[in-house]
């Protein structure tokens, strides 16, 4: 279980290393559904911001170095600012998929595929209107 430092020092790691892939909420919600329906493709913890504009998927450390999915950003956290307890999250956000209900991190290759499929679904739906 991860907790923040008592001093809340931004330079002191708060937990295990992870990276966070941030995507627009609509695409992220579609991707969560795709991942949950997939055979053996588990979704890790997912954060949403206070305004519900974006979702953040926790992914293994090192993902940011090779992340190249248009419309998304992958950020290294070095364990800072993320608290993996279901009742606590990063400041200004809340859990969509809380820790404990999910694997520790979403596989980046599986997430990349789900985000691509979600984007195609959104484009198809938007072209019908």
JSON list of C-alpha atoms in Angstrom, two decimals:
[
{"chain": "A", "resi": 1, "resn": "UNK", "atom": "CA", "xyz": [0.00, 0.00, 0.00]},
{"chain": "A", "resi": 2, "resn": "UNK", "atom": "CA", "xyz": [1.39, 3.37, -0.98]},
{"chain": "A", "resi": 3, "resn": "UNK", "atom": "CA", "xyz": [1.15, 6.51, 1.14]},
{"chain": "A", "resi": 4, "resn": "UNK", "atom": "CA", "xyz": [2.41, 10.04, 0.74]},
{"chain": "A", "resi": 5, "resn": "UNK", "atom": "CA", "xyz": [5.30, 11.24, 2.83]},
{"chain": "A", "resi": 6, "resn": "UNK", "atom": "CA", "xyz": [4.44, 12.88, 6.13]},
{"chain": "A", "resi": 7, "resn": "UNK", "atom": "CA", "xyz": [6.12, 16.07, 4.99]},
{"chain": "A", "resi": 8, "resn": "UNK", "atom": "CA", "xyz": [4.32, 15.91, 1.64]},
{"chain": "A", "resi": 9, "resn": "UNK", "atom": "CA", "xyz": [7.71, 16.77, 0.15]},
{"chain": "A", "resi": 10, "resn": "UNK", "atom": "CA", "xyz": [7.45, 16.77, -3.67]},
{"chain": "A", "resi": 11, "resn": "UNK", "atom": "CA", "xyz": [11.06, 15.59, -3.85]},
{"chain": "A", "resi": 12, "resn": "UNK", "atom": "CA", "xyz": [10.45, 12.53, -1.70]},
{"chain": "A", "resi": 13, "resn": "UNK", "atom": "CA", "xyz": [8.89, 9.55, -3.52]},
{"chain": "A", "resi": 14, "resn": "UNK", "atom": "CA", "xyz": [5.44, 8.67, -2.21]},
{"chain": "A", "resi": 15, "resn": "UNK", "atom": "CA", "xyz": [5.31, 5.14, -3.54]},
{"chain": "A", "resi": 16, "resn": "UNK", "atom": "CA", "xyz": [6.40, 2.76, -6.25]},
{"chain": "A", "resi": 17, "resn": "UNK", "atom": "CA", "xyz": [7.49, 4.14, -9.58]},
{"chain": "A", "resi": 18, "resn": "UNK", "atom": "CA", "xyz": [4.83, 4.37, -12.25]},
{"chain": "A", "resi": 19, "resn": "UNK", "atom": "CA", "xyz": [4.06, 6.49, -15.27]},
{"chain": "A", "resi": 20, "resn": "UNK", "atom": "CA", "xyz": [0.65, 7.98, -16.04]},
{"chain": "A", "resi": 21, "resn": "UNK", "atom": "CA", "xyz": [-0.95, 8.08, -19.49]},
{"chain": "A", "resi": 22, "resn": "UNK", "atom": "CA", "xyz": [-3.40, 10.98, -19.67]},
{"chain": "A", "resi": 23, "resn": "UNK", "atom": "CA", "xyz": [-6.14, 10.98, -22.31]},
{"chain": "A", "resi": 24, "resn": "UNK", "atom": "CA", "xyz": [-9.37, 12.90, -22.97]},
{"chain": "A", "resi": 25, "resn": "UNK", "atom": "CA", "xyz": [-12.17, 11.50, -20.80]},
{"chain": "A", "resi": 26, "resn": "UNK", "atom": "CA", "xyz": [-14.35, 10.29, -23.67]},
{"chain": "A", "resi": 27, "resn": "UNK", "atom": "CA", "xyz": [-11.58, 8.24, -25.24]},
{"chain": "A", "resi": 28, "resn": "UNK", "atom": "CA", "xyz": [-10.43, 7.02, -21.82]},
{"chain": "A", "resi": 29, "resn": "UNK", "atom": "CA", "xyz": [-13.89, 5.84, -20.79]},
{"chain": "A", "resi": 30, "resn": "UNK", "atom": "CA", "xyz": [-14.22, 3.91, -24.05]},
{"chain": "A", "resi": 31, "resn": "UNK", "atom": "CA", "xyz": [-10.79, 2.38, -23.48]},
{"chain": "A", "resi": 32, "resn": "UNK", "atom": "CA", "xyz": [-11.72, 1.32, -19.92]},
{"chain": "A", "resi": 33, "resn": "UNK", "atom": "CA", "xyz": [-14.80, -0.44, -21.30]},
{"chain": "A", "resi": 34, "resn": "UNK", "atom": "CA", "xyz": [-12.73, -2.13, -24.01]},
{"chain": "A", "resi": 35, "resn": "UNK", "atom": "CA", "xyz": [-10.14, -3.28, -21.47]},
{"chain": "A", "resi": 36, "resn": "UNK", "atom": "CA", "xyz": [-12.77, -4.61, -19.08]},
{"chain": "A", "resi": 37, "resn": "UNK", "atom": "CA", "xyz": [-14.46, -6.59, -21.86]},
{"chain": "A", "resi": 38, "resn": "UNK", "atom": "CA", "xyz": [-11.19, -8.01, -23.18]},
{"chain": "A", "resi": 39, "resn": "UNK", "atom": "CA", "xyz": [-10.19, -11.59, -22.55]},
{"chain": "A", "resi": 40, "resn": "UNK", "atom": "CA", "xyz": [-7.41, -11.47, -19.97]},
{"chain": "A", "resi": 41, "resn": "UNK", "atom": "CA", "xyz": [-6.69, -7.80, -20.60]},
{"chain": "A", "resi": 42, "resn": "UNK", "atom": "CA", "xyz": [-6.90, -6.19, -17.19]},
{"chain": "A", "resi": 43, "resn": "UNK", "atom": "CA", "xyz": [-7.07, -2.47, -16.57]},
{"chain": "A", "resi": 44, "resn": "UNK", "atom": "CA", "xyz": [-4.97, -1.02, -13.79]},
{"chain": "A", "resi": 45, "resn": "UNK", "atom": "CA", "xyz": [-5.93, 1.92, -11.57]},
{"chain": "A", "resi": 46, "resn": "UNK", "atom": "CA", "xyz": [-7.43, 4.87, -13.44]},
{"chain": "A", "resi": 47, "resn": "UNK", "atom": "CA", "xyz": [-7.73, 8.45, -12.16]},
{"chain": "A", "resi": 48, "resn": "UNK", "atom": "CA", "xyz": [-10.11, 11.13, -13.40]},
{"chain": "A", "resi": 49, "resn": "UNK", "atom": "CA", "xyz": [-9.58, 14.82, -12.84]},
{"chain": "A", "resi": 50, "resn": "UNK", "atom": "CA", "xyz": [-11.99, 16.96, -10.84]},
{"chain": "A", "resi": 51, "resn": "UNK", "atom": "CA", "xyz": [-13.60, 18.37, -14.00]},
{"chain": "A", "resi": 52, "resn": "UNK", "atom": "CA", "xyz": [-13.86, 14.92, -15.59]},
{"chain": "A", "resi": 53, "resn": "UNK", "atom": "CA", "xyz": [-11.97, 16.22, -18.64]},
{"chain": "A", "resi": 54, "resn": "UNK", "atom": "CA", "xyz": [-9.19, 13.62, -18.57]},
{"chain": "A", "resi": 55, "resn": "UNK", "atom": "CA", "xyz": [-8.41, 10.12, -17.35]},
{"chain": "A", "resi": 56, "resn": "UNK", "atom": "CA", "xyz": [-5.01, 8.93, -16.16]},
{"chain": "A", "resi": 57, "resn": "UNK", "atom": "CA", "xyz": [-4.02, 5.27, -16.58]},
{"chain": "A", "resi": 58, "resn": "UNK", "atom": "CA", "xyz": [-1.24, 4.02, -14.31]},
{"chain": "A", "resi": 59, "resn": "UNK", "atom": "CA", "xyz": [1.32, 2.17, -16.42]},
{"chain": "A", "resi": 60, "resn": "UNK", "atom": "CA", "xyz": [4.71, 0.61, -15.60]},
{"chain": "A", "resi": 61, "resn": "UNK", "atom": "CA", "xyz": [7.72, 2.90, -15.16]},
{"chain": "A", "resi": 62, "resn": "UNK", "atom": "CA", "xyz": [9.64, 3.53, -18.37]},
{"chain": "A", "resi": 63, "resn": "UNK", "atom": "CA", "xyz": [6.50, 3.71, -20.52]},
{"chain": "A", "resi": 64, "resn": "UNK", "atom": "CA", "xyz": [6.90, 7.48, -21.01]},
{"chain": "A", "resi": 65, "resn": "UNK", "atom": "CA", "xyz": [10.21, 7.04, -22.84]},
{"chain": "A", "resi": 66, "resn": "UNK", "atom": "CA", "xyz": [8.54, 5.23, -25.75]},
{"chain": "A", "resi": 67, "resn": "UNK", "atom": "CA", "xyz": [4.95, 6.53, -25.61]},
{"chain": "A", "resi": 68, "resn": "UNK", "atom": "CA", "xyz": [3.84, 7.87, -28.99]},
{"chain": "A", "resi": 69, "resn": "UNK", "atom": "CA", "xyz": [0.04, 7.73, -29.06]},
{"chain": "A", "resi": 70, "resn": "UNK", "atom": "CA", "xyz": [-1.43, 10.92, -30.60]},
{"chain": "A", "resi": 71, "resn": "UNK", "atom": "CA", "xyz": [-3.85, 12.78, -28.36]},
{"chain": "A", "resi": 72, "resn": "UNK", "atom": "CA", "xyz": [-2.34, 11.42, -25.15]},
{"chain": "A", "resi": 73, "resn": "UNK", "atom": "CA", "xyz": [0.57, 12.22, -22.89]},
{"chain": "A", "resi": 74, "resn": "UNK", "atom": "CA", "xyz": [2.63, 9.85, -20.76]},
{"chain": "A", "resi": 75, "resn": "UNK", "atom": "CA", "xyz": [4.33, 11.36, -17.73]},
{"chain": "A", "resi": 76, "resn": "UNK", "atom": "CA", "xyz": [6.96, 9.89, -15.43]},
{"chain": "A", "resi": 77, "resn": "UNK", "atom": "CA", "xyz": [6.00, 10.22, -11.77]},
{"chain": "A", "resi": 78, "resn": "UNK", "atom": "CA", "xyz": [8.90, 8.48, -10.03]},
{"chain": "A", "resi": 79, "resn": "UNK", "atom": "CA", "xyz": [6.30, 7.56, -7.40]},
{"chain": "A", "resi": 80, "resn": "UNK", "atom": "CA", "xyz": [5.59, 11.20, -6.55]},
{"chain": "A", "resi": 81, "resn": "UNK", "atom": "CA", "xyz": [2.02, 12.44, -6.15]},
{"chain": "A", "resi": 82, "resn": "UNK", "atom": "CA", "xyz": [0.27, 9.09, -6.54]},
{"chain": "A", "resi": 83, "resn": "UNK", "atom": "CA", "xyz": [-1.21, 7.39, -3.49]},
{"chain": "A", "resi": 84, "resn": "UNK", "atom": "CA", "xyz": [-2.40, 3.86, -4.23]},
{"chain": "A", "resi": 85, "resn": "UNK", "atom": "CA", "xyz": [-5.08, 3.58, -1.60]},
{"chain": "A", "resi": 86, "resn": "UNK", "atom": "CA", "xyz": [-8.73, 3.40, -2.66]},
{"chain": "A", "resi": 87, "resn": "UNK", "atom": "CA", "xyz": [-9.77, 6.28, -0.41]},
{"chain": "A", "resi": 88, "resn": "UNK", "atom": "CA", "xyz": [-6.96, 8.64, -1.51]},
{"chain": "A", "resi": 89, "resn": "UNK", "atom": "CA", "xyz": [-5.82, 9.85, -4.90]},
{"chain": "A", "resi": 90, "resn": "UNK", "atom": "CA", "xyz": [-3.70, 12.59, -6.43]},
{"chain": "A", "resi": 91, "resn": "UNK", "atom": "CA", "xyz": [-4.78, 16.10, -5.48]},
{"chain": "A", "resi": 92, "resn": "UNK", "atom": "CA", "xyz": [-7.67, 17.36, -7.66]},
{"chain": "A", "resi": 93, "resn": "UNK", "atom": "CA", "xyz": [-8.61, 13.88, -8.86]},
{"chain": "A", "resi": 94, "resn": "UNK", "atom": "CA", "xyz": [-10.47, 10.76, -7.85]},
{"chain": "A", "resi": 95, "resn": "UNK", "atom": "CA", "xyz": [-10.34, 7.07, -8.78]},
{"chain": "A", "resi": 96, "resn": "UNK", "atom": "CA", "xyz": [-12.46, 5.77, -11.65]},
{"chain": "A", "resi": 97, "resn": "UNK", "atom": "CA", "xyz": [-10.91, 2.31, -11.21]},
{"chain": "A", "resi": 98, "resn": "UNK", "atom": "CA", "xyz": [-9.51, 2.25, -7.67]},
{"chain": "A", "resi": 99, "resn": "UNK", "atom": "CA", "xyz": [-6.46, 0.30, -6.61]},
{"chain": "A", "resi": 100, "resn": "UNK", "atom": "CA", "xyz": [-7.48, -3.05, -5.21]},
{"chain": "A", "resi": 101, "resn": "UNK", "atom": "CA", "xyz": [-10.12, -3.47, -7.93]},
{"chain": "A", "resi": 102, "resn": "UNK", "atom": "CA", "xyz": [-7.40, -3.51, -10.55]},
{"chain": "A", "resi": 103, "resn": "UNK", "atom": "CA", "xyz": [-3.94, -4.77, -11.40]},
{"chain": "A", "resi": 104, "resn": "UNK", "atom": "CA", "xyz": [-1.06, -2.54, -10.32]},
{"chain": "A", "resi": 105, "resn": "UNK", "atom": "CA", "xyz": [-0.67, -1.08, -13.80]},
{"chain": "A", "resi": 106, "resn": "UNK", "atom": "CA", "xyz": [-2.18, -1.37, -17.25]},
{"chain": "A", "resi": 107, "resn": "UNK", "atom": "CA", "xyz": [0.03, -3.03, -19.86]},
{"chain": "A", "resi": 108, "resn": "UNK", "atom": "CA", "xyz": [1.12, -0.20, -22.21]},
{"chain": "A", "resi": 109, "resn": "UNK", "atom": "CA", "xyz": [0.76, -2.31, -25.38]},
{"chain": "A", "resi": 110, "resn": "UNK", "atom": "CA", "xyz": [-2.77, -3.34, -24.41]},
{"chain": "A", "resi": 111, "resn": "UNK", "atom": "CA", "xyz": [-3.63, 0.27, -23.49]},
{"chain": "A", "resi": 112, "resn": "UNK", "atom": "CA", "xyz": [-2.25, 1.55, -26.80]},
{"chain": "A", "resi": 113, "resn": "UNK", "atom": "CA", "xyz": [-4.47, -0.90, -28.68]},
{"chain": "A", "resi": 114, "resn": "UNK", "atom": "CA", "xyz": [-7.55, -0.04, -26.58]},
{"chain": "A", "resi": 115, "resn": "UNK", "atom": "CA", "xyz": [-7.02, 3.71, -27.07]},
{"chain": "A", "resi": 116, "resn": "UNK", "atom": "CA", "xyz": [-6.73, 3.20, -30.83]},
{"chain": "A", "resi": 117, "resn": "UNK", "atom": "CA", "xyz": [-9.92, 1.16, -30.90]},
{"chain": "A", "resi": 118, "resn": "UNK", "atom": "CA", "xyz": [-11.68, 3.74, -28.71]},
{"chain": "A", "resi": 119, "resn": "UNK", "atom": "CA", "xyz": [-10.63, 6.56, -31.05]},
{"chain": "A", "resi": 120, "resn": "UNK", "atom": "CA", "xyz": [-11.95, 4.68, -34.08]},
{"chain": "A", "resi": 121, "resn": "UNK", "atom": "CA", "xyz": [-15.27, 4.08, -32.29]},
{"chain": "A", "resi": 122, "resn": "UNK", "atom": "CA", "xyz": [-15.57, 7.78, -31.41]},
{"chain": "A", "resi": 123, "resn": "UNK", "atom": "CA", "xyz": [-14.78, 8.85, -34.99]},
{"chain": "A", "resi": 124, "resn": "UNK", "atom": "CA", "xyz": [-17.36, 6.41, -36.34]},
{"chain": "A", "resi": 125, "resn": "UNK", "atom": "CA", "xyz": [-20.01, 7.62, -33.90]},
{"chain": "A", "resi": 126, "resn": "UNK", "atom": "CA", "xyz": [-19.25, 11.29, -34.63]},
{"chain": "A", "resi": 127, "resn": "UNK", "atom": "CA", "xyz": [-19.46, 10.74, -38.40]},
{"chain": "A", "resi": 128, "resn": "UNK", "atom": "CA", "xyz": [-23.00, 9.36, -38.03]},
{"chain": "A", "resi": 129, "resn": "UNK", "atom": "CA", "xyz": [-24.37, 12.52, -36.45]}
]
